[in-house]
Amino acid sequence: MASGIKDKVAILGMGCTRFGERWDVQAEDLMVEAYTECMEDAKIEKKDIDASWFGSCFDEVNVGKSAISLPMTLKLPYIGATRVENFCASGTESFRGAVYAVASGAADIALAMGAEKLKDTGYGGLPDFGTAMGTFNRLIMPNATAPGSFALMATGYCAKYNVSPEDLKTALAKISAKSHANGAKNPKAHLRKEVTVDQILSAPIIAWPLGLFDCCGVSDGAACAIVTTPEIAKKIKPNEDPTLVKALQIAITSGEEMWYDNWDGAHVETTTRAAAKAYAEAGVKTPRDEISMMEVHDCFSITELATYEDLQISPRGKAIDDINDGFYNLDGKIPCQPDGGLKCFGHPIGASGLRMLYEMYNQLNGRAGDRQIKDPKLGLTHNLGGFPAMSVCSVAIIGK
């Protein structure tokens, strides 16, 4: 039986750009900005990097296909470089490649980069998916949209747990208000203005019951990580307690939710499966008691609510109780989106997973400023790509 990667890899350094409408720079400039901060934090030289991974999704509107843009931009001399793409999990996939290289002994020090520049497309949301899910997709669901698909999960949740639309809308509004309050404290967030529950509830509807503030926007940004063995980390930073990778799992739909079984439409099966495997790998027995904080994929507020339950933090059908009790607020038992989440950072797809890890890393090392959580032990990140019925999900856990 596989032993997993718990405590076999340490994060040596991380960097992250300010996210936003970065009209003044190219994607390559964002990569350099994140890389520069990361290298200063890691305290290594360029020649020390053995291999690299690069996550980006919409290559047609960014840096193109292959991984060539990464070594060309960072001037990395003739080392292995691999570009990865797995929808919204692309950034975490980049991290997974670097972590697995170190855990296997194939590399002593590896780099993971995620970058995406979407605002230049001039489109309000993500670019047209077209045949991104295969040419067959044009035949089976040609008019599917992300807001529409996740709105169906919201109504499915109401039906399964006998929740009134009004109570669900109020709970979703509290989720967004919480994230905007956190993002207002973060100088690297795209949106830094608090909004009230009443403002959120009165916003225009995008896909009922999801309103404007229930949906995240797109953005420009990049984030970067350097990973190595715990032994090397201690040699380079002898006075620091290394930040260790505890678990890194991914789950991809087999199509059963959409086609073949009685999926209830009120949860995401890939999140449920990936989380269970991640907890087993990390040795977490009771997530509600052991996880200190989370960054989850809040592309829509209903996604965050369902994820609370899929991650085994809130009991099934009871997430609204925890939301009303402030359980996920910055001063709650398990703060969720302490950096502001996708609601405040937007979603430059290739960068989002590493941006989440950057916040957990900073929190674990006491560098989060006004957002600092008291004495965190384990931080969890979650990415979800695709639709509730057809998705890819990654779950990572890091800690001391």
mmCIF file of C-alpha atoms in Angstrom:
data_model
loop_
_atom_site.group_PDB
_atom_site.id
_atom_site.type_symbol
_atom_site.label_atom_id
_atom_site.label_comp_id
_atom_site.label_asym_id
_atom_site.label_seq_id
_atom_site.Cartn_x
_atom_site.Cartn_y
_atom_site.Cartn_z
ATOM 1 C CA MET A 1 0.000 0.000 0.000
ATOM 2 C CA ALA A 2 1.292 3.458 -0.889
ATOM 3 C CA SER A 3 2.642 5.375 2.075
ATOM 4 C CA GLY A 4 1.743 8.823 0.691
ATOM 5 C CA ILE A 5 3.802 11.996 0.882
ATOM 6 C CA LYS A 6 3.121 13.140 4.442
ATOM 7 C CA ASP A 7 6.134 15.061 5.811
ATOM 8 C CA LYS A 8 8.385 14.059 2.897
ATOM 9 C CA VAL A 9 8.397 17.523 1.270
ATOM 10 C CA ALA A 10 8.824 21.033 2.690
ATOM 11 C CA ILE A 11 7.821 24.385 1.208
ATOM 12 C CA LEU A 12 11.022 26.416 1.134
ATOM 13 C CA GLY A 13 9.584 29.629 -0.227
ATOM 14 C CA MET A 14 6.531 31.189 -1.860
ATOM 15 C CA GLY A 15 5.623 34.328 -3.790
ATOM 16 C CA CYS A 16 2.416 35.864 -5.118
ATOM 17 C CA THR A 17 1.594 38.934 -7.174
ATOM 18 C CA ARG A 18 -1.115 41.445 -6.496
ATOM 19 C CA PHE A 19 -4.187 40.180 -8.347
ATOM 20 C CA GLY A 20 -6.327 42.545 -10.384
ATOM 21 C CA GLU A 21 -6.679 44.340 -13.684
ATOM 22 C CA ARG A 22 -2.986 44.368 -14.479
ATOM 23 C CA TRP A 23 -3.171 46.252 -17.779
ATOM 24 C CA ASP A 24 0.387 47.496 -17.306
ATOM 25 C CA VAL A 25 2.095 44.099 -17.444
ATOM 26 C CA GLN A 26 2.165 40.875 -19.431
ATOM 27 C CA ALA A 27 1.753 37.362 -18.072
ATOM 28 C CA GLU A 28 5.532 37.006 -18.187
ATOM 29 C CA ASP A 29 5.919 40.053 -15.925
ATOM 30 C CA LEU A 30 3.518 38.494 -13.421
ATOM 31 C CA MET A 31 5.603 35.314 -13.410
ATOM 32 C CA VAL A 32 8.770 37.292 -12.687
ATOM 33 C CA GLU A 33 7.037 39.205 -9.881
ATOM 34 C CA ALA A 34 5.906 36.021 -8.110
ATOM 35 C CA TYR A 35 9.211 34.246 -8.768
ATOM 36 C CA THR A 36 11.301 37.116 -7.356
ATOM 37 C CA GLU A 37 9.416 37.104 -4.039
ATOM 38 C CA CYS A 38 9.548 33.307 -3.917
ATOM 39 C CA MET A 39 13.308 33.107 -4.481
ATOM 40 C CA GLU A 40 14.012 35.771 -1.861
ATOM 41 C CA ASP A 41 11.922 33.791 0.601
ATOM 42 C CA ALA A 42 13.540 30.444 -0.320
ATOM 43 C CA LYS A 43 17.063 31.847 0.068
ATOM 44 C CA ILE A 44 18.467 29.843 -2.838
ATOM 45 C CA GLU A 45 20.075 30.626 -6.183
ATOM 46 C CA LYS A 46 18.667 29.867 -9.621
ATOM 47 C CA LYS A 47 21.268 27.125 -10.178
ATOM 48 C CA ASP A 48 19.859 25.188 -7.193
ATOM 49 C CA ILE A 49 16.539 24.429 -8.977
ATOM 50 C CA ASP A 50 16.464 20.922 -10.483
ATOM 51 C CA ALA A 51 13.058 20.894 -12.188
ATOM 52 C CA SER A 52 9.987 23.073 -12.712
ATOM 53 C CA TRP A 53 6.243 22.837 -13.379
ATOM 54 C CA PHE A 54 3.983 25.517 -14.828
ATOM 55 C CA GLY A 55 0.189 25.646 -14.527
ATOM 56 C CA SER A 56 -1.915 27.680 -16.957
ATOM 57 C CA CYS A 57 -5.323 26.949 -18.468
ATOM 58 C CA PHE A 58 -6.207 29.206 -21.397
ATOM 59 C CA ASP A 59 -2.920 28.984 -23.277
ATOM 60 C CA GLU A 60 -4.469 30.603 -26.369
ATOM 61 C CA VAL A 61 -4.853 33.951 -24.585
ATOM 62 C CA ASN A 62 -1.783 33.727 -22.361
ATOM 63 C CA VAL A 63 1.708 32.377 -22.895
ATOM 64 C CA GLY A 64 0.952 29.664 -25.452
ATOM 65 C CA LYS A 65 1.358 25.930 -25.367
ATOM 66 C CA SER A 66 4.260 23.894 -23.896
ATOM 67 C CA ALA A 67 6.372 24.954 -20.907
ATOM 68 C CA ILE A 68 8.886 26.966 -22.947
ATOM 69 C CA SER A 69 7.558 30.290 -21.678
ATOM 70 C CA LEU A 70 8.552 29.388 -18.094
ATOM 71 C CA PRO A 71 12.330 28.840 -18.551
ATOM 72 C CA MET A 72 12.471 31.613 -21.159
ATOM 73 C CA THR A 73 10.812 34.115 -18.815
ATOM 74 C CA LEU A 74 12.710 33.123 -15.675
ATOM 75 C CA LYS A 75 15.953 32.363 -17.518
ATOM 76 C CA LEU A 76 16.132 28.887 -16.020
ATOM 77 C CA PRO A 77 19.041 27.143 -17.749
ATOM 78 C CA TYR A 78 18.177 23.797 -19.374
ATOM 79 C CA ILE A 79 16.310 22.084 -16.548
ATOM 80 C CA GLY A 80 13.179 20.017 -16.871
ATOM 81 C CA ALA A 81 10.054 22.141 -17.308
ATOM 82 C CA THR A 82 6.529 20.791 -17.707
ATOM 83 C CA ARG A 83 3.315 22.710 -18.385
ATOM 84 C CA VAL A 84 0.179 21.285 -16.767
ATOM 85 C CA GLU A 85 -3.506 22.071 -17.253
ATOM 86 C CA ASN A 86 -6.421 20.569 -15.362
ATOM 87 C CA PHE A 87 -9.080 23.285 -15.393
ATOM 88 C CA CYS A 88 -9.282 25.201 -12.092
ATOM 89 C CA ALA A 89 -6.899 22.749 -10.388
ATOM 90 C CA SER A 90 -4.054 23.719 -12.752
ATOM 91 C CA GLY A 91 -2.111 25.652 -10.106
ATOM 92 C CA THR A 92 -2.329 22.823 -7.599
ATOM 93 C CA GLU A 93 -1.369 20.369 -10.350
ATOM 94 C CA SER A 94 1.804 22.392 -10.858
ATOM 95 C CA PHE A 95 2.483 22.139 -7.127
ATOM 96 C CA ARG A 96 1.741 18.399 -7.204
ATOM 97 C CA GLY A 97 4.312 17.823 -9.947
ATOM 98 C CA ALA A 98 7.028 19.626 -8.008
ATOM 99 C CA VAL A 99 6.138 17.913 -4.723
ATOM 100 C CA TYR A 100 6.091 14.442 -6.283
ATOM 101 C CA ALA A 101 9.478 15.077 -7.934
ATOM 102 C CA VAL A 102 11.042 15.859 -4.551
ATOM 103 C CA ALA A 103 9.198 13.063 -2.723
ATOM 104 C CA SER A 104 10.391 10.525 -5.281
ATOM 105 C CA GLY A 105 14.003 11.647 -5.105
ATOM 106 C CA ALA A 106 14.010 12.759 -8.730
ATOM 107 C CA ALA A 107 14.774 16.333 -7.650
ATOM 108 C CA ASP A 108 16.217 17.986 -4.538
ATOM 109 C CA ILE A 109 14.633 21.370 -5.204
ATOM 110 C CA ALA A 110 11.705 21.987 -7.567
ATOM 111 C CA LEU A 111 9.675 25.021 -8.611
ATOM 112 C CA ALA A 112 5.926 25.293 -9.164
ATOM 113 C CA MET A 113 4.480 28.307 -10.978
ATOM 114 C CA GLY A 114 0.894 29.217 -11.818
ATOM 115 C CA ALA A 115 -0.050 32.235 -13.949
ATOM 116 C CA GLU A 116 -3.007 33.458 -15.955
ATOM 117 C CA LYS A 117 -3.872 36.815 -17.517
ATOM 118 C CA LEU A 118 -7.544 37.009 -18.445
ATOM 119 C CA LYS A 119 -8.598 40.650 -18.239
ATOM 120 C CA ASP A 120 -6.994 41.419 -21.619
ATOM 121 C CA THR A 121 -9.523 39.155 -23.320
ATOM 122 C CA GLY A 122 -12.140 41.876 -22.842
ATOM 123 C CA TYR A 123 -14.674 39.265 -21.737
ATOM 124 C CA GLY A 124 -16.618 39.593 -18.489
ATOM 125 C CA GLY A 125 -16.215 35.953 -17.411
ATOM 126 C CA LEU A 126 -14.035 33.096 -18.533
ATOM 127 C CA PRO A 127 -13.336 32.798 -22.263
ATOM 128 C CA ASP A 128 -15.657 30.576 -24.268
ATOM 129 C CA PHE A 129 -15.095 26.952 -23.302
ATOM 130 C CA GLY A 130 -16.076 25.835 -26.801
ATOM 131 C CA THR A 131 -14.570 22.369 -27.142
ATOM 132 C CA ALA A 132 -12.509 22.602 -23.940
ATOM 133 C CA MET A 133 -14.321 19.493 -22.680
ATOM 134 C CA GLY A 134 -14.117 17.762 -26.045
ATOM 135 C CA THR A 135 -16.039 18.108 -29.291
ATOM 136 C CA PHE A 136 -18.749 15.813 -27.908
ATOM 137 C CA ASN A 137 -19.536 18.505 -25.349
ATOM 138 C CA ARG A 138 -21.029 20.730 -28.043
ATOM 139 C CA LEU A 139 -23.649 18.057 -28.616
ATOM 140 C CA ILE A 140 -24.560 17.082 -25.055
ATOM 141 C CA MET A 141 -24.671 20.462 -23.283
ATOM 142 C CA PRO A 142 -23.992 23.249 -25.776
ATOM 143 C CA ASN A 143 -25.651 25.961 -23.672
ATOM 144 C CA ALA A 144 -24.353 25.059 -20.213
ATOM 145 C CA THR A 145 -22.892 27.957 -18.221
ATOM 146 C CA ALA A 146 -20.988 27.934 -14.961
ATOM 147 C CA PRO A 147 -23.495 30.185 -13.093
ATOM 148 C CA GLY A 148 -26.384 28.105 -14.417
ATOM 149 C CA SER A 149 -24.818 24.802 -13.396
ATOM 150 C CA PHE A 150 -23.995 25.925 -9.872
ATOM 151 C CA ALA A 151 -27.402 27.594 -9.498
ATOM 152 C CA LEU A 152 -28.924 24.159 -10.086
ATOM 153 C CA MET A 153 -26.855 22.868 -7.158
ATOM 154 C CA ALA A 154 -28.332 25.644 -5.010
ATOM 155 C CA THR A 155 -31.900 24.644 -5.836
ATOM 156 C CA GLY A 156 -30.932 20.990 -5.451
ATOM 157 C CA TYR A 157 -29.634 21.758 -1.953
ATOM 158 C CA CYS A 158 -32.907 23.466 -1.009
ATOM 159 C CA ALA A 159 -34.895 20.472 -2.256
ATOM 160 C CA LYS A 160 -32.796 17.819 -0.516
ATOM 161 C CA TYR A 161 -32.637 19.514 2.887
ATOM 162 C CA ASN A 162 -36.011 21.321 2.798
ATOM 163 C CA VAL A 163 -34.358 24.741 3.037
ATOM 164 C CA SER A 164 -36.362 27.784 1.954
ATOM 165 C CA PRO A 165 -34.845 29.872 -0.871
ATOM 166 C CA GLU A 166 -34.872 32.881 1.468
ATOM 167 C CA ASP A 167 -32.820 31.097 4.143
ATOM 168 C CA LEU A 168 -30.349 29.829 1.553
ATOM 169 C CA LYS A 169 -29.974 33.277 -0.036
ATOM 170 C CA THR A 170 -29.249 34.821 3.370
ATOM 171 C CA ALA A 171 -26.647 32.150 4.169
ATOM 172 C CA LEU A 172 -24.969 32.661 0.788
ATOM 173 C CA ALA A 173 -24.913 36.416 1.393
ATOM 174 C CA LYS A 174 -23.176 35.885 4.738
ATOM 175 C CA ILE A 175 -20.526 33.780 2.975
ATOM 176 C CA SER A 176 -19.766 36.575 0.502
ATOM 177 C CA ALA A 177 -19.859 39.297 3.185
ATOM 178 C CA LYS A 178 -17.361 37.318 5.264
ATOM 179 C CA SER A 179 -14.946 36.915 2.340
ATOM 180 C CA HIS A 180 -15.159 40.596 1.342
ATOM 181 C CA ALA A 181 -14.458 41.628 4.960
ATOM 182 C CA ASN A 182 -11.301 39.468 4.875
ATOM 183 C CA GLY A 183 -10.256 40.664 1.415
ATOM 184 C CA ALA A 184 -10.497 44.285 2.531
ATOM 185 C CA LYS A 185 -7.543 43.537 4.822
ATOM 186 C CA ASN A 186 -5.397 42.065 2.027
ATOM 187 C CA PRO A 187 -3.202 44.401 -0.091
ATOM 188 C CA LYS A 188 -2.841 41.742 -2.816
ATOM 189 C CA ALA A 189 -6.579 41.202 -3.341
ATOM 190 C CA HIS A 190 -8.318 42.426 -6.518
ATOM 191 C CA LEU A 191 -11.448 43.660 -4.695
ATOM 192 C CA ARG A 192 -10.803 45.336 -1.341
ATOM 193 C CA LYS A 193 -14.165 46.798 -0.339
ATOM 194 C CA GLU A 194 -16.473 45.386 2.298
ATOM 195 C CA VAL A 195 -20.095 44.769 1.307
ATOM 196 C CA THR A 196 -23.065 44.216 3.583
ATOM 197 C CA VAL A 197 -25.508 41.320 3.589
ATOM 198 C CA ASP A 198 -28.277 43.709 2.489
ATOM 199 C CA GLN A 199 -26.201 44.944 -0.468
ATOM 200 C CA ILE A 200 -25.520 41.360 -1.524
ATOM 201 C CA LEU A 201 -29.172 40.366 -1.235
ATOM 202 C CA SER A 202 -30.302 43.317 -3.354
ATOM 203 C CA ALA A 203 -27.736 42.768 -6.140
ATOM 204 C CA PRO A 204 -28.875 41.765 -9.650
ATOM 205 C CA ILE A 205 -29.558 38.076 -10.209
ATOM 206 C CA ILE A 206 -27.093 36.263 -12.484
ATOM 207 C CA ALA A 207 -28.662 32.782 -12.378
ATOM 208 C CA TRP A 208 -31.328 32.379 -9.724
ATOM 209 C CA PRO A 209 -30.766 32.170 -6.809
ATOM 210 C CA LEU A 210 -27.186 33.356 -7.386
ATOM 211 C CA GLY A 211 -26.749 37.119 -7.462
ATOM 212 C CA LEU A 212 -23.826 39.273 -8.551
ATOM 213 C CA PHE A 213 -21.935 38.927 -5.260
ATOM 214 C CA ASP A 214 -22.426 35.151 -5.241
ATOM 215 C CA CYS A 215 -20.161 34.871 -8.316
ATOM 216 C CA CYS A 216 -16.407 35.438 -8.515
ATOM 217 C CA GLY A 217 -14.885 37.425 -11.330
ATOM 218 C CA VAL A 218 -11.788 36.847 -13.427
ATOM 219 C CA SER A 219 -8.450 38.504 -12.807
ATOM 220 C CA ASP A 220 -4.740 38.603 -13.634
ATOM 221 C CA GLY A 221 -2.179 37.054 -11.304
ATOM 222 C CA ALA A 222 0.630 34.597 -10.642
ATOM 223 C CA ALA A 223 1.916 32.603 -7.666
ATOM 224 C CA CYS A 224 5.003 30.473 -7.159
ATOM 225 C CA ALA A 225 6.421 27.877 -4.743
ATOM 226 C CA ILE A 226 9.827 26.275 -4.175
ATOM 227 C CA VAL A 227 9.774 22.836 -2.525
ATOM 228 C CA THR A 228 12.528 20.585 -1.223
ATOM 229 C CA THR A 229 13.171 17.868 1.340
ATOM 230 C CA PRO A 230 12.760 18.677 5.042
ATOM 231 C CA GLU A 231 16.458 17.948 5.544
ATOM 232 C CA ILE A 232 17.564 20.470 2.918
ATOM 233 C CA ALA A 233 15.063 23.007 4.237
ATOM 234 C CA LYS A 234 16.599 22.769 7.693
ATOM 235 C CA LYS A 235 20.090 23.307 6.266
ATOM 236 C CA ILE A 236 19.027 26.412 4.329
ATOM 237 C CA LYS A 237 16.814 27.816 7.099
ATOM 238 C CA PRO A 238 18.249 26.338 10.330
ATOM 239 C CA ASN A 239 16.250 28.677 12.559
ATOM 240 C CA GLU A 240 12.843 27.976 11.011
ATOM 241 C CA ASP A 241 10.402 25.153 11.596
ATOM 242 C CA PRO A 242 9.706 23.926 8.023
ATOM 243 C CA THR A 243 6.240 24.022 6.507
ATOM 244 C CA LEU A 244 5.494 20.440 5.422
ATOM 245 C CA VAL A 245 3.167 18.946 2.842
ATOM 246 C CA LYS A 246 0.796 16.627 4.704
ATOM 247 C CA ALA A 247 -1.431 15.496 1.837
ATOM 248 C CA LEU A 248 -2.054 16.183 -1.840
ATOM 249 C CA GLN A 249 -4.958 14.431 -3.535
ATOM 250 C CA ILE A 250 -6.924 14.842 -6.723
ATOM 251 C CA ALA A 251 -10.210 13.289 -7.859
ATOM 252 C CA ILE A 252 -11.767 13.498 -11.309
ATOM 253 C CA THR A 253 -15.288 12.570 -12.256
ATOM 254 C CA SER A 254 -15.895 9.278 -13.999
ATOM 255 C CA GLY A 255 -19.200 10.619 -15.335
ATOM 256 C CA GLU A 256 -21.371 8.697 -12.880
ATOM 257 C CA GLU A 257 -22.861 11.834 -11.338
ATOM 258 C CA MET A 258 -24.220 13.067 -14.649
ATOM 259 C CA TRP A 259 -25.157 9.884 -16.421
ATOM 260 C CA TYR A 260 -25.468 6.731 -14.425
ATOM 261 C CA ASP A 261 -26.583 7.015 -10.776
ATOM 262 C CA ASN A 262 -28.870 8.848 -8.407
ATOM 263 C CA TRP A 263 -26.531 11.738 -7.540
ATOM 264 C CA ASP A 264 -28.577 14.222 -5.496
ATOM 265 C CA GLY A 265 -27.240 17.418 -7.145
ATOM 266 C CA ALA A 266 -26.639 18.915 -3.686
ATOM 267 C CA HIS A 267 -22.962 18.056 -3.262
ATOM 268 C CA VAL A 268 -19.792 17.505 -5.301
ATOM 269 C CA GLU A 269 -18.667 13.902 -5.353
ATOM 270 C CA THR A 270 -15.076 14.634 -6.418
ATOM 271 C CA THR A 271 -14.583 16.925 -3.419
ATOM 272 C CA THR A 272 -15.978 14.267 -1.106
ATOM 273 C CA ARG A 273 -13.622 11.611 -2.505
ATOM 274 C CA ALA A 274 -10.500 13.808 -2.674
ATOM 275 C CA ALA A 275 -11.031 15.067 0.878
ATOM 276 C CA ALA A 276 -11.412 11.563 2.298
ATOM 277 C CA LYS A 277 -8.159 10.470 0.657
ATOM 278 C CA ALA A 278 -6.341 13.628 1.797
ATOM 279 C CA TYR A 279 -7.409 13.134 5.403
ATOM 280 C CA ALA A 280 -6.235 9.505 5.291
ATOM 281 C CA GLU A 281 -2.884 10.576 3.843
ATOM 282 C CA ALA A 282 -2.423 13.329 6.437
ATOM 283 C CA GLY A 283 -3.626 11.180 9.339
ATOM 284 C CA VAL A 284 -6.552 13.503 10.066
ATOM 285 C CA LYS A 285 -9.305 11.592 11.909
ATOM 286 C CA THR A 286 -11.758 14.367 12.806
ATOM 287 C CA PRO A 287 -11.448 17.267 10.289
ATOM 288 C CA ARG A 288 -13.767 19.586 12.239
ATOM 289 C CA ASP A 289 -11.438 19.360 15.242
ATOM 290 C CA GLU A 290 -8.061 19.148 13.496
ATOM 291 C CA ILE A 291 -8.137 21.498 10.480
ATOM 292 C CA SER A 292 -7.163 25.047 11.534
ATOM 293 C CA MET A 293 -8.148 27.064 8.445
ATOM 294 C CA MET A 294 -9.156 26.671 4.802
ATOM 295 C CA GLU A 295 -9.029 28.267 1.382
ATOM 296 C CA VAL A 296 -11.781 26.644 -0.710
ATOM 297 C CA HIS A 297 -12.891 27.163 -4.293
ATOM 298 C CA ASP A 298 -15.624 29.770 -3.878
ATOM 299 C CA CYS A 299 -16.314 30.296 -7.586
ATOM 300 C CA PHE A 300 -19.909 30.667 -6.385
ATOM 301 C CA SER A 301 -21.166 31.055 -2.815
ATOM 302 C CA ILE A 302 -23.136 27.817 -3.080
ATOM 303 C CA THR A 303 -19.891 26.022 -3.940
ATOM 304 C CA GLU A 304 -18.359 27.185 -0.672
ATOM 305 C CA LEU A 305 -21.440 26.110 1.298
ATOM 306 C CA ALA A 306 -21.506 22.643 -0.268
ATOM 307 C CA THR A 307 -17.743 22.314 0.190
ATOM 308 C CA TYR A 308 -18.085 22.842 3.952
ATOM 309 C CA GLU A 309 -20.064 19.606 3.984
ATOM 310 C CA ASP A 310 -18.082 17.717 1.329
ATOM 311 C CA LEU A 311 -14.927 18.341 3.392
ATOM 312 C CA GLN A 312 -16.626 16.789 6.452
ATOM 313 C CA ILE A 313 -16.383 20.062 8.405
ATOM 314 C CA SER A 314 -20.132 20.781 8.648
ATOM 315 C CA PRO A 315 -22.543 17.823 8.908
ATOM 316 C CA ARG A 316 -24.662 17.170 5.785
ATOM 317 C CA GLY A 317 -27.517 19.654 5.634
ATOM 318 C CA LYS A 318 -26.174 21.711 8.555
ATOM 319 C CA ALA A 319 -23.732 24.138 6.929
ATOM 320 C CA ILE A 320 -26.223 26.993 7.266
ATOM 321 C CA ASP A 321 -26.186 26.562 11.051
ATOM 322 C CA ASP A 322 -22.390 26.945 11.080
ATOM 323 C CA ILE A 323 -22.572 29.975 8.773
ATOM 324 C CA ASN A 324 -25.111 31.660 11.045
ATOM 325 C CA ASP A 325 -22.909 30.882 14.082
ATOM 326 C CA GLY A 326 -19.846 32.528 12.482
ATOM 327 C CA PHE A 327 -17.952 29.223 12.498
ATOM 328 C CA TYR A 328 -16.091 30.126 9.246
ATOM 329 C CA ASN A 329 -15.455 33.805 10.033
ATOM 330 C CA LEU A 330 -11.919 35.071 10.584
ATOM 331 C CA ASP A 331 -12.467 34.851 14.352
ATOM 332 C CA GLY A 332 -14.401 31.588 14.117
ATOM 333 C CA LYS A 333 -13.395 27.982 14.838
ATOM 334 C CA ILE A 334 -12.185 27.284 11.261
ATOM 335 C CA PRO A 335 -11.682 30.511 9.292
ATOM 336 C CA CYS A 336 -12.435 30.025 5.601
ATOM 337 C CA GLN A 337 -11.000 32.337 2.911
ATOM 338 C CA PRO A 338 -8.862 34.389 5.333
ATOM 339 C CA ASP A 339 -7.279 36.128 2.333
ATOM 340 C CA GLY A 340 -10.661 36.969 0.735
ATOM 341 C CA GLY A 341 -10.916 33.920 -1.549
ATOM 342 C CA LEU A 342 -11.918 33.925 -5.182
ATOM 343 C CA LYS A 343 -14.589 36.517 -4.340
ATOM 344 C CA CYS A 344 -11.869 39.103 -3.710
ATOM 345 C CA PHE A 345 -8.954 37.734 -5.750
ATOM 346 C CA GLY A 346 -10.910 36.762 -8.836
ATOM 347 C CA HIS A 347 -9.909 33.616 -10.651
ATOM 348 C CA PRO A 348 -6.857 33.676 -12.922
ATOM 349 C CA ILE A 349 -7.167 29.922 -13.251
ATOM 350 C CA GLY A 350 -3.551 28.766 -13.360
ATOM 351 C CA ALA A 351 -2.617 30.898 -10.343
ATOM 352 C CA SER A 352 -5.522 30.276 -7.943
ATOM 353 C CA GLY A 353 -4.358 26.985 -6.367
ATOM 354 C CA LEU A 354 -0.907 28.341 -5.556
ATOM 355 C CA ARG A 355 -2.427 31.616 -4.322
ATOM 356 C CA MET A 356 -4.458 29.612 -1.805
ATOM 357 C CA LEU A 357 -1.343 27.724 -0.650
ATOM 358 C CA TYR A 358 0.476 31.069 -0.345
ATOM 359 C CA GLU A 359 -2.101 32.260 2.207
ATOM 360 C CA MET A 360 -1.935 29.014 4.203
ATOM 361 C CA TYR A 361 1.887 29.162 4.127
ATOM 362 C CA ASN A 362 1.921 32.761 5.358
ATOM 363 C CA GLN A 363 -0.614 31.998 8.088
ATOM 364 C CA LEU A 364 1.438 29.011 9.309
ATOM 365 C CA ASN A 365 4.526 31.220 9.469
ATOM 366 C CA GLY A 366 2.827 34.144 11.227
ATOM 367 C CA ARG A 367 3.090 36.535 8.254
ATOM 368 C CA ALA A 368 -0.582 37.310 7.563
ATOM 369 C CA GLY A 369 -0.708 40.727 9.237
ATOM 370 C CA ASP A 370 -4.221 41.906 10.135
ATOM 371 C CA ARG A 371 -5.646 38.563 8.956
ATOM 372 C CA GLN A 372 -3.348 36.424 11.136
ATOM 373 C CA ILE A 373 -5.078 33.410 12.660
ATOM 374 C CA LYS A 374 -3.950 32.446 16.145
ATOM 375 C CA ASP A 375 -1.621 29.421 16.268
ATOM 376 C CA PRO A 376 -2.764 27.485 13.164
ATOM 377 C CA LYS A 377 -1.544 23.897 12.812
ATOM 378 C CA LEU A 378 -3.056 22.584 9.561
ATOM 379 C CA GLY A 379 -4.184 24.546 6.497
ATOM 380 C CA LEU A 380 -6.344 23.029 3.749
ATOM 381 C CA THR A 381 -6.775 24.216 0.158
ATOM 382 C CA HIS A 382 -9.436 23.054 -2.301
ATOM 383 C CA ASN A 383 -9.831 23.643 -6.047
ATOM 384 C CA LEU A 384 -12.809 22.647 -8.152
ATOM 385 C CA GLY A 385 -12.916 22.765 -11.937
ATOM 386 C CA GLY A 386 -15.771 22.016 -14.334
ATOM 387 C CA PHE A 387 -19.369 21.700 -13.133
ATOM 388 C CA PRO A 388 -20.868 20.025 -10.054
ATOM 389 C CA ALA A 389 -21.868 17.029 -12.171
ATOM 390 C CA MET A 390 -18.590 16.805 -14.091
ATOM 391 C CA SER A 391 -15.574 18.052 -12.191
ATOM 392 C CA VAL A 392 -11.937 17.842 -11.205
ATOM 393 C CA CYS A 393 -11.042 18.500 -7.583
ATOM 394 C CA SER A 394 -7.765 18.877 -5.717
ATOM 395 C CA VAL A 395 -7.293 18.977 -1.940
ATOM 396 C CA ALA A 396 -3.972 19.849 -0.294
ATOM 397 C CA ILE A 397 -3.082 19.985 3.396
ATOM 398 C CA ILE A 398 0.054 21.665 4.729
ATOM 399 C CA GLY A 399 1.220 22.220 8.280
ATOM 400 C CA LYS A 400 4.010 22.300 10.793
#
